[in-house]
Amino acid sequence: MVAIGTERAWTGKHVNVKEDGTFTCVVCGVDLFKTEKKFESGSGWPSFSDVAEKGNVHRVVDESYGMKRVEVVCTQCGSHLGHVFEDGPKEDTGLRYCINSASLNFKKKDGGH
Ligand SMILES: [Zn+2]
């Protein structure tokens, strides 16, 4: 279990990634999110409206801090990824996965790095 604190807004290395590709778990390498579901939320953290593969991302209800938030973790290794909110794009899932760049690796679609 790796604990990664929430990084400061706009400091994450993946905030501005727009190339086609897949974001994978930095710990175990499983596919988590895709650029096609990434959108600009204005929050300063990489935001996605959906996951790459259902089942790879697990939700955990977090009621610390006196408010209910839904944490998302990697199903395979249990690594903390970020949180999911229900104010995402209405024309899509209506969800906003707010993810720490530090939890993700980016893999470009054409294989190269
Ligand atoms: Zn993982």
XYZ file of C-alpha atoms and ligand atoms in Angstrom:
114
model
C 0.000 0.000 0.000
C 1.518 3.251 -1.142
C 0.232 6.492 0.309
C 0.477 9.501 -1.970
C -0.724 12.848 -0.661
C -2.741 15.181 -2.841
C -0.406 17.322 -4.872
C -0.846 21.070 -5.268
C -3.055 22.232 -8.144
C -1.307 22.758 -11.501
C 1.948 21.179 -10.320
C 1.237 17.700 -11.668
C 3.133 16.564 -14.730
C 0.037 15.191 -16.507
C -2.297 18.196 -16.174
C -1.680 19.378 -19.746
C -1.280 16.058 -21.556
C -3.485 16.019 -24.662
C -1.837 13.330 -26.797
C -3.696 10.085 -27.364
C -2.656 7.438 -24.932
C -3.277 5.592 -21.725
C -2.581 6.547 -18.141
C -1.375 3.566 -16.169
C -0.873 2.900 -12.464
C 2.569 4.140 -11.406
C 2.857 1.216 -8.976
C 1.620 -1.840 -10.867
C 1.230 -0.623 -14.480
C -2.424 -1.531 -15.028
C -4.410 0.680 -17.490
C -6.483 3.233 -15.564
C -7.547 6.143 -17.788
C -7.379 7.243 -21.435
C -6.712 10.674 -22.922
C -10.024 10.525 -24.840
C -11.846 10.743 -21.502
C -9.608 13.474 -20.133
C -11.117 16.938 -19.928
C -10.194 20.360 -18.651
C -12.014 20.743 -15.355
C -10.233 23.897 -14.245
C -9.309 22.169 -10.988
C -5.608 21.904 -11.742
C -5.577 18.123 -11.489
C -5.870 15.644 -14.363
C -9.600 14.987 -14.710
C -11.340 12.133 -16.490
C -15.002 11.447 -17.162
C -14.534 7.686 -17.272
C -12.054 4.895 -16.549
C -10.113 2.961 -19.209
C -11.262 -0.416 -18.013
C -14.137 -1.015 -15.629
C -12.840 -3.059 -12.733
C -9.360 -1.533 -12.738
C -10.473 1.373 -10.569
C -12.158 0.724 -7.259
C -14.204 3.236 -5.275
C -13.923 3.683 -1.522
C -16.219 5.990 0.434
C -14.104 8.354 2.497
C -15.818 10.132 5.373
C -12.736 11.558 7.099
C -12.699 15.425 7.255
C -16.436 15.415 8.071
C -17.557 15.260 4.476
C -18.339 12.410 2.245
C -15.953 11.964 -0.637
C -15.436 8.962 -2.829
C -11.823 7.914 -3.075
C -10.595 5.964 -6.094
C -7.869 3.355 -5.749
C -6.179 0.940 -8.132
C -8.026 -2.363 -7.863
C -4.901 -4.393 -8.474
C -2.480 -2.836 -5.982
C -4.665 -0.634 -3.767
C -2.708 2.536 -4.569
C -4.561 5.814 -3.890
C -5.330 7.636 -7.157
C -7.588 10.519 -6.267
C -11.309 11.156 -5.837
C -14.433 10.973 -7.973
C -17.064 13.736 -7.944
C -20.465 13.946 -9.578
C -19.953 17.238 -11.384
C -18.337 15.926 -14.562
C -19.515 16.463 -18.169
C -23.278 15.868 -18.309
C -23.115 14.763 -21.958
C -20.839 11.927 -20.862
C -20.909 10.053 -17.529
C -21.530 13.084 -15.300
C -18.511 11.989 -13.285
C -15.233 13.748 -12.677
C -12.297 11.569 -11.685
C -9.831 13.988 -10.099
C -6.499 12.168 -10.126
C -3.008 12.918 -8.817
C -0.410 13.044 -11.609
C 1.981 11.332 -9.217
C -0.242 8.237 -9.263
C -0.084 7.897 -13.054
C 2.337 7.029 -15.813
C 1.489 8.121 -19.351
C 1.857 5.722 -22.275
C 1.512 7.184 -25.770
C -0.769 5.344 -28.174
C 1.902 4.582 -30.820
C 3.997 2.708 -28.327
C 7.031 5.020 -28.210
C 7.964 7.236 -25.298
Zn -1.902 -0.305 -9.297
